[in-house]
C-alpha cells in the first residue's frame, strides 16, 4: 500500500504547491519552482503515508520513490504544453468550433501567428538562458547547445535527422 | 526480500528498458515507420512484458497487499513510457527546439532572420500536413473539418488542466 499511496500523495501535494506558487508568484520560468515543490511535496507525502502505513520496509520505500520520480518527470515534461499554446491543439480546437462550416487556411492563419508561436518562444528561450541577445542579434548559448543536443541525441543515434517544428 | 518481490519492483523498469530497445531498433531498421507509431508499438511490447513478469511473480507471492504493488508497477511503467514518448516526440514538434536549431549553426541571427526561415506560416503548413496525414482533420473543397478526435481530446485535457492549475 505504501508503494502506491506515498507517491500519489506526494505528486498531488507537489502539483498543488507548484500550481499555487505559479499562480501567486507568476515566475518567468515556472520550471524553476518545480524542484523545491517536488522536494516539499515528496517529503510531506511520505510522512503523511507513514502515519497510515507505518514501517513499509526498504523494498516498498524504493518502489514508492521509483514511482514518485517518473510521475514528477511526467509533470515536468508536460509543463511547456501547459505553459504555452500548442499550434496543433489550437488548430484542431478552432476547426472543431467552426463545426459544419469548416475553417479555411486563411482563418487558421489568423489563429496561428508569429507573436504567440515564435516571438514568445524566443523570449522564453532568452529568459531560460538558452539564447542570448546582443542588440538585434540572437545567438545560442552553450546551455542552449547542450539542451538541443540532449533532445536530438536519441534521434541521431536512431539515424533519424529531425528538423523540429 | 524474495526474488518474486524484487521482480515486481524491477518489472516496470525492465519493461521500460524493453520499450526503449524495441523503439530504437524499429527506428533504425524501418524508415517507413513514423516516430509516433514506433513509440506506440514499443510501448505495447513493454506492456506485454510487464504483464508477463507480474503474472510470473503473482504465483509466488501472498495475495494480501499485492494489488497496490502491481498497480504501482503498472503506473511506473506508464509514467516512464509517457516521459520517453515526449522526450522522443518533442524534437519533432517543438517550436523552441526549431529556433535553437536555426541558431545552432553558430551564426547570430536577428529575430527577422529567424522569422524569414521559420514563422507562423511554416508552422501552420507543417501542422496541417501532420494533422491531415493522421486524419485528425480532413480537407474538403479547401475547408478543414474535424476528423479523428484524438488530438481534440488531448487539447481539451490540457486546456482543462491549465484552467484548474493556473486559473486561465
Tab-separated table of C-alpha atoms in Angstrom:
chain	number	residue	atom	x	y	z
A	1	UNK	CA	0.000	0.000	0.000
A	2	UNK	CA	2.848	2.374	0.849
A	3	UNK	CA	4.425	1.987	-2.589
A	4	UNK	CA	1.223	3.311	-4.203
A	5	UNK	CA	-0.117	5.768	-1.640
A	6	UNK	CA	3.067	7.696	-0.823
A	7	UNK	CA	3.941	8.678	-4.416
A	8	UNK	CA	0.312	9.512	-5.312
A	9	UNK	CA	0.039	11.748	-2.261
A	10	UNK	CA	3.476	13.198	-2.889
A	11	UNK	CA	2.679	14.072	-6.503
A	12	UNK	CA	-0.717	15.552	-5.600
A	13	UNK	CA	0.941	17.771	-2.995
A	14	UNK	CA	3.761	18.703	-5.380
A	15	UNK	CA	1.337	19.735	-8.122
A	16	UNK	CA	-0.764	21.679	-5.591
A	17	UNK	CA	2.255	23.527	-4.134
A	18	UNK	CA	3.684	24.206	-7.599
A	19	UNK	CA	0.373	25.447	-9.018
A	20	UNK	CA	-0.236	27.746	-6.034
A	21	UNK	CA	3.291	29.151	-6.255
A	22	UNK	CA	2.867	29.584	-10.037
A	23	UNK	CA	-0.394	31.487	-9.593
A	24	UNK	CA	0.897	33.693	-6.790
A	25	UNK	CA	4.440	34.451	-7.917
A	26	UNK	CA	3.859	34.270	-11.739
A	27	UNK	CA	7.510	33.356	-12.350
A	28	UNK	CA	9.054	33.863	-15.762
A	29	UNK	CA	10.255	30.278	-15.632
A	30	UNK	CA	7.784	28.043	-13.708
A	31	UNK	CA	10.076	25.033	-14.156
A	32	UNK	CA	12.469	26.524	-11.576
A	33	UNK	CA	9.794	26.260	-8.902
A	34	UNK	CA	9.318	22.565	-9.564
A	35	UNK	CA	12.341	21.162	-7.722
A	36	UNK	CA	11.563	22.797	-4.351
A	37	UNK	CA	7.872	21.920	-4.810
A	38	UNK	CA	8.784	18.268	-5.542
A	39	UNK	CA	11.067	18.023	-2.507
A	40	UNK	CA	8.412	19.550	-0.253
A	41	UNK	CA	5.561	17.513	-1.763
A	42	UNK	CA	7.516	14.260	-1.757
A	43	UNK	CA	8.631	14.546	1.856
A	44	UNK	CA	5.189	15.596	3.037
A	45	UNK	CA	3.546	12.768	1.094
A	46	UNK	CA	5.947	10.232	2.578
A	47	UNK	CA	5.387	11.495	6.123
A	48	UNK	CA	1.592	11.511	5.781
A	49	UNK	CA	1.626	7.991	4.342
A	50	UNK	CA	3.834	6.735	7.183
A	51	UNK	CA	1.106	7.806	9.574
A	52	UNK	CA	-1.273	5.440	7.740
A	53	UNK	CA	1.167	2.669	6.761
A	54	UNK	CA	3.992	2.581	9.314
A	55	UNK	CA	7.143	0.513	8.676
A	56	UNK	CA	6.787	-0.025	4.935
A	57	UNK	CA	10.124	-1.789	4.534
A	58	UNK	CA	13.030	-0.936	2.209
A	59	UNK	CA	11.564	-2.521	-0.941
A	60	UNK	CA	8.257	-0.675	-0.727
A	61	UNK	CA	10.073	2.578	0.064
A	62	UNK	CA	12.196	2.039	-3.039
A	63	UNK	CA	9.112	1.252	-5.141
A	64	UNK	CA	7.465	4.421	-3.845
A	65	UNK	CA	10.492	6.518	-4.819
A	66	UNK	CA	10.707	4.815	-8.209
A	67	UNK	CA	7.070	5.716	-8.877
A	68	UNK	CA	7.270	9.260	-7.475
A	69	UNK	CA	10.221	10.289	-9.654
A	70	UNK	CA	8.706	9.274	-13.032
A	71	UNK	CA	5.389	10.912	-12.086
A	72	UNK	CA	7.202	14.162	-11.330
A	73	UNK	CA	9.158	13.764	-14.577
A	74	UNK	CA	5.819	13.413	-16.444
A	75	UNK	CA	4.531	16.604	-14.870
A	76	UNK	CA	7.795	18.380	-15.649
A	77	UNK	CA	7.803	17.364	-19.309
A	78	UNK	CA	4.133	18.402	-19.628
A	79	UNK	CA	4.821	21.888	-18.203
A	80	UNK	CA	5.749	23.536	-21.534
A	81	UNK	CA	2.457	22.315	-23.014
A	82	UNK	CA	0.599	23.766	-20.033
A	83	UNK	CA	2.542	26.980	-20.097
A	84	UNK	CA	2.357	27.727	-23.808
A	85	UNK	CA	-0.145	27.192	-26.544
A	86	UNK	CA	0.291	24.222	-28.842
A	87	UNK	CA	-0.237	25.090	-32.523
A	88	UNK	CA	-1.795	21.679	-33.264
A	89	UNK	CA	-4.163	21.941	-30.290
A	90	UNK	CA	-5.205	25.423	-31.349
A	91	UNK	CA	-5.810	24.310	-34.937
A	92	UNK	CA	-7.964	21.272	-34.081
A	93	UNK	CA	-9.894	23.249	-31.460
A	94	UNK	CA	-10.612	26.093	-33.894
A	95	UNK	CA	-11.631	23.667	-36.669
A	96	UNK	CA	-13.942	21.874	-34.250
A	97	UNK	CA	-15.552	25.161	-33.182
A	98	UNK	CA	-16.250	26.020	-36.844
A	99	UNK	CA	-18.375	22.866	-36.984
A	100	UNK	CA	-20.070	22.037	-40.320
A	101	UNK	CA	-18.917	25.305	-41.902
A	102	UNK	CA	-15.313	24.190	-41.632
A	103	UNK	CA	-12.314	26.528	-41.492
A	104	UNK	CA	-10.203	27.927	-44.312
A	105	UNK	CA	-6.444	28.136	-44.201
A	106	UNK	CA	-6.710	31.931	-44.042
A	107	UNK	CA	-8.879	31.698	-40.924
A	108	UNK	CA	-6.388	29.331	-39.326
A	109	UNK	CA	-3.543	31.699	-40.267
A	110	UNK	CA	-5.268	34.316	-38.119
A	111	UNK	CA	-5.171	31.953	-35.146
A	112	UNK	CA	-1.599	30.684	-35.567
A	113	UNK	CA	0.503	33.858	-35.561
A	114	UNK	CA	4.148	34.871	-35.106
A	115	UNK	CA	3.653	36.711	-31.819
A	116	UNK	CA	2.246	33.759	-29.928
A	117	UNK	CA	4.222	30.949	-31.511
A	118	UNK	CA	7.639	32.257	-32.441
A	119	UNK	CA	8.384	35.618	-30.835
A	120	UNK	CA	7.043	34.439	-27.489
A	121	UNK	CA	9.154	31.284	-27.688
A	122	UNK	CA	12.275	33.325	-28.451
A	123	UNK	CA	11.614	35.462	-25.368
A	124	UNK	CA	11.156	32.302	-23.297
A	125	UNK	CA	14.490	30.940	-24.547
A	126	UNK	CA	16.190	34.205	-23.512
A	127	UNK	CA	14.650	34.036	-20.035
A	128	UNK	CA	15.911	30.472	-19.607
A	129	UNK	CA	19.419	31.427	-20.722
A	130	UNK	CA	19.378	29.207	-23.825
A	131	UNK	CA	19.573	32.163	-26.204
A	132	UNK	CA	21.284	35.495	-25.751
A	133	UNK	CA	20.546	38.815	-27.457
A	134	UNK	CA	23.149	41.453	-28.325
A	135	UNK	CA	21.369	44.372	-29.909
A	136	UNK	CA	19.401	42.821	-32.751
A	137	UNK	CA	21.455	39.620	-32.910
A	138	UNK	CA	20.366	36.386	-31.281
A	139	UNK	CA	22.855	33.610	-30.507
A	140	UNK	CA	22.540	30.218	-28.926
A	141	UNK	CA	24.357	29.890	-25.589
A	142	UNK	CA	26.432	26.840	-24.522
A	143	UNK	CA	23.498	25.849	-22.299
A	144	UNK	CA	21.250	26.097	-25.352
A	145	UNK	CA	23.586	23.842	-27.334
A	146	UNK	CA	23.574	21.259	-24.524
A	147	UNK	CA	19.782	21.474	-24.265
A	148	UNK	CA	19.378	20.989	-28.018
A	149	UNK	CA	21.884	18.120	-28.204
A	150	UNK	CA	20.223	16.339	-25.289
A	151	UNK	CA	16.911	16.257	-27.140
A	152	UNK	CA	18.394	15.390	-30.528
A	153	UNK	CA	20.782	12.677	-29.277
A	154	UNK	CA	18.278	9.827	-29.463
A	155	UNK	CA	17.182	10.832	-32.969
A	156	UNK	CA	20.775	11.000	-34.139
A	157	UNK	CA	21.593	7.579	-32.645
A	158	UNK	CA	18.449	6.142	-34.246
A	159	UNK	CA	19.513	7.556	-37.595
A	160	UNK	CA	16.573	9.957	-37.844
A	161	UNK	CA	17.675	13.514	-38.549
A	162	UNK	CA	14.859	15.779	-37.494
A	163	UNK	CA	14.003	19.375	-38.211
A	164	UNK	CA	11.757	20.392	-35.363
A	165	UNK	CA	8.569	22.434	-35.567
B	1	UNK	CA	13.224	-9.824	0.292
B	2	UNK	CA	12.357	-12.691	-2.041
B	3	UNK	CA	13.048	-12.898	-5.768
B	4	UNK	CA	9.347	-12.541	-6.723
B	5	UNK	CA	9.123	-9.386	-4.574
B	6	UNK	CA	12.219	-7.883	-6.165
B	7	UNK	CA	10.916	-8.822	-9.606
B	8	UNK	CA	7.728	-6.799	-9.053
B	9	UNK	CA	9.819	-3.789	-8.132
B	10	UNK	CA	12.031	-4.317	-11.176
B	11	UNK	CA	9.312	-5.316	-13.662
B	12	UNK	CA	8.337	-1.760	-14.582
B	13	UNK	CA	11.939	-0.807	-15.322
B	14	UNK	CA	12.650	-3.997	-17.283
B	15	UNK	CA	9.532	-3.272	-19.367
B	16	UNK	CA	10.671	0.347	-19.832
B	17	UNK	CA	14.102	-0.846	-20.984
B	18	UNK	CA	12.381	-3.179	-23.467
B	19	UNK	CA	10.288	-0.209	-24.676
B	20	UNK	CA	13.461	1.794	-25.322
B	21	UNK	CA	15.315	-1.063	-27.053
B	22	UNK	CA	12.383	-2.048	-29.292
B	23	UNK	CA	11.769	1.577	-30.245
B	24	UNK	CA	15.421	2.145	-31.086
B	25	UNK	CA	15.542	-1.000	-33.225
B	26	UNK	CA	12.306	-0.074	-35.023
B	27	UNK	CA	13.616	3.376	-35.879
B	28	UNK	CA	16.986	2.038	-37.023
B	29	UNK	CA	15.643	-0.802	-39.142
B	30	UNK	CA	12.469	0.606	-40.666
B	31	UNK	CA	12.487	4.003	-42.389
B	32	UNK	CA	8.787	3.774	-43.187
B	33	UNK	CA	7.708	3.673	-39.535
B	34	UNK	CA	6.911	7.099	-38.136
B	35	UNK	CA	8.306	8.059	-34.748
B	36	UNK	CA	4.852	8.186	-33.148
B	37	UNK	CA	3.906	4.751	-34.489
B	38	UNK	CA	7.219	3.274	-33.364
B	39	UNK	CA	6.595	4.661	-29.864
B	40	UNK	CA	3.157	3.064	-29.792
B	41	UNK	CA	4.476	-0.352	-30.833
B	42	UNK	CA	7.367	-0.300	-28.390
B	43	UNK	CA	5.012	0.765	-25.580
B	44	UNK	CA	2.794	-2.236	-26.298
B	45	UNK	CA	5.768	-4.622	-26.312
B	46	UNK	CA	6.878	-3.277	-22.924
B	47	UNK	CA	3.343	-3.566	-21.590
B	48	UNK	CA	3.134	-7.231	-22.583
B	49	UNK	CA	6.487	-7.875	-20.889
B	50	UNK	CA	5.253	-6.077	-17.759
B	51	UNK	CA	2.146	-8.252	-17.530
B	52	UNK	CA	4.205	-11.406	-18.091
B	53	UNK	CA	6.642	-10.541	-15.287
B	54	UNK	CA	3.832	-9.527	-12.923
B	55	UNK	CA	1.966	-12.729	-13.772
B	56	UNK	CA	5.047	-14.852	-13.074
B	57	UNK	CA	5.660	-13.087	-9.743
B	58	UNK	CA	1.988	-13.344	-8.712
B	59	UNK	CA	2.134	-17.125	-8.485
B	60	UNK	CA	4.824	-16.980	-5.817
B	61	UNK	CA	3.549	-14.167	-3.613
B	62	UNK	CA	0.860	-13.995	-0.906
B	63	UNK	CA	-2.370	-12.480	-2.232
B	64	UNK	CA	-2.801	-9.945	0.561
B	65	UNK	CA	-1.481	-6.452	-0.189
B	66	UNK	CA	-0.240	-7.372	-3.661
B	67	UNK	CA	-2.727	-5.372	-5.758
B	68	UNK	CA	-1.351	-1.928	-4.741
B	69	UNK	CA	2.181	-3.052	-5.610
B	70	UNK	CA	1.106	-4.330	-9.013
B	71	UNK	CA	-0.738	-1.060	-9.615
B	72	UNK	CA	2.378	0.869	-8.579
B	73	UNK	CA	4.480	-1.178	-11.038
B	74	UNK	CA	1.991	-0.595	-13.875
B	75	UNK	CA	1.784	3.142	-13.088
B	76	UNK	CA	5.584	3.391	-13.003
B	77	UNK	CA	5.806	1.816	-16.447
B	78	UNK	CA	3.113	4.111	-17.881
B	79	UNK	CA	4.813	7.213	-16.430
B	80	UNK	CA	8.265	6.234	-17.676
B	81	UNK	CA	6.769	5.490	-21.115
B	82	UNK	CA	4.924	8.841	-21.152
B	83	UNK	CA	8.182	10.637	-20.342
B	84	UNK	CA	10.045	8.653	-23.012
B	85	UNK	CA	7.297	9.382	-25.564
B	86	UNK	CA	7.576	13.114	-25.026
B	87	UNK	CA	11.372	13.062	-24.948
B	88	UNK	CA	11.384	11.398	-28.363
B	89	UNK	CA	8.396	13.269	-29.829
B	90	UNK	CA	9.318	16.797	-28.684
B	91	UNK	CA	12.128	17.223	-31.258
B	92	UNK	CA	9.527	16.663	-33.999
B	93	UNK	CA	7.046	19.180	-32.701
B	94	UNK	CA	8.863	21.787	-30.636
B	95	UNK	CA	8.946	25.371	-31.878
B	96	UNK	CA	11.602	26.203	-29.266
B	97	UNK	CA	13.908	23.452	-30.472
B	98	UNK	CA	13.450	24.610	-34.060
B	99	UNK	CA	14.505	28.131	-33.086
B	100	UNK	CA	17.558	26.645	-31.343
B	101	UNK	CA	18.325	24.552	-34.438
B	102	UNK	CA	18.206	27.696	-36.581
B	103	UNK	CA	20.730	29.322	-34.230
B	104	UNK	CA	22.864	26.218	-33.781
B	105	UNK	CA	24.978	26.878	-36.880
B	106	UNK	CA	26.751	29.466	-34.745
B	107	UNK	CA	25.927	32.493	-36.878
B	108	UNK	CA	23.952	35.124	-34.941
B	109	UNK	CA	20.551	35.820	-36.463
B	110	UNK	CA	18.151	38.661	-35.915
B	111	UNK	CA	14.566	37.962	-34.968
B	112	UNK	CA	13.567	38.922	-38.529
B	113	UNK	CA	16.093	36.406	-39.936
B	114	UNK	CA	14.547	33.662	-37.828
B	115	UNK	CA	11.040	34.665	-38.866
B	116	UNK	CA	12.059	34.584	-42.529
B	117	UNK	CA	13.234	30.976	-42.133
B	118	UNK	CA	10.619	29.765	-39.691
B	119	UNK	CA	7.367	31.558	-38.929
B	120	UNK	CA	3.702	31.015	-38.150
B	121	UNK	CA	3.049	30.277	-41.823
B	122	UNK	CA	5.562	27.424	-41.876
B	123	UNK	CA	4.266	26.167	-38.520
B	124	UNK	CA	0.740	26.144	-39.922
B	125	UNK	CA	1.816	24.287	-43.086
B	126	UNK	CA	3.763	21.639	-41.137
B	127	UNK	CA	0.996	21.092	-38.596
B	128	UNK	CA	-1.772	20.949	-41.213
B	129	UNK	CA	0.233	18.349	-43.116
B	130	UNK	CA	0.637	16.251	-39.967
B	131	UNK	CA	-2.947	16.639	-38.830
B	132	UNK	CA	-4.409	15.771	-42.228
B	133	UNK	CA	-1.916	12.923	-42.610
B	134	UNK	CA	-3.019	11.391	-39.322
B	135	UNK	CA	-6.692	12.035	-40.043
B	136	UNK	CA	-7.190	14.443	-37.144
B	137	UNK	CA	-8.577	16.954	-39.633
B	138	UNK	CA	-9.926	16.365	-43.143
B	139	UNK	CA	-9.943	18.683	-46.137
B	140	UNK	CA	-12.958	19.169	-48.357
B	141	UNK	CA	-13.160	21.837	-51.052
B	142	UNK	CA	-10.427	23.880	-49.418
B	143	UNK	CA	-12.012	23.840	-45.976
B	144	UNK	CA	-10.849	21.907	-42.919
B	145	UNK	CA	-13.151	19.780	-40.786
B	146	UNK	CA	-12.719	17.660	-37.686
B	147	UNK	CA	-11.736	14.080	-38.456
B	148	UNK	CA	-10.490	11.710	-35.767
B	149	UNK	CA	-10.761	13.287	-32.340
B	150	UNK	CA	-7.623	12.072	-30.553
B	151	UNK	CA	-5.814	15.417	-30.775
B	152	UNK	CA	-9.023	17.250	-29.888
B	153	UNK	CA	-9.396	15.219	-26.671
B	154	UNK	CA	-5.736	15.778	-25.793
B	155	UNK	CA	-6.196	19.524	-26.370
B	156	UNK	CA	-9.302	19.505	-24.148
B	157	UNK	CA	-7.454	17.690	-21.348
B	158	UNK	CA	-4.536	20.125	-21.455
B	159	UNK	CA	-6.917	23.082	-21.583
B	160	UNK	CA	-8.876	21.812	-18.580
B	161	UNK	CA	-5.669	21.055	-16.652
B	162	UNK	CA	-4.403	24.563	-17.397
B	163	UNK	CA	-7.652	26.080	-16.112
B	164	UNK	CA	-7.522	24.009	-12.923
B	165	UNK	CA	-3.852	24.614	-12.190
B	166	UNK	CA	-3.400	28.163	-13.391
B	167	UNK	CA	-6.915	29.540	-13.413
B	168	UNK	CA	-6.580	30.632	-17.057
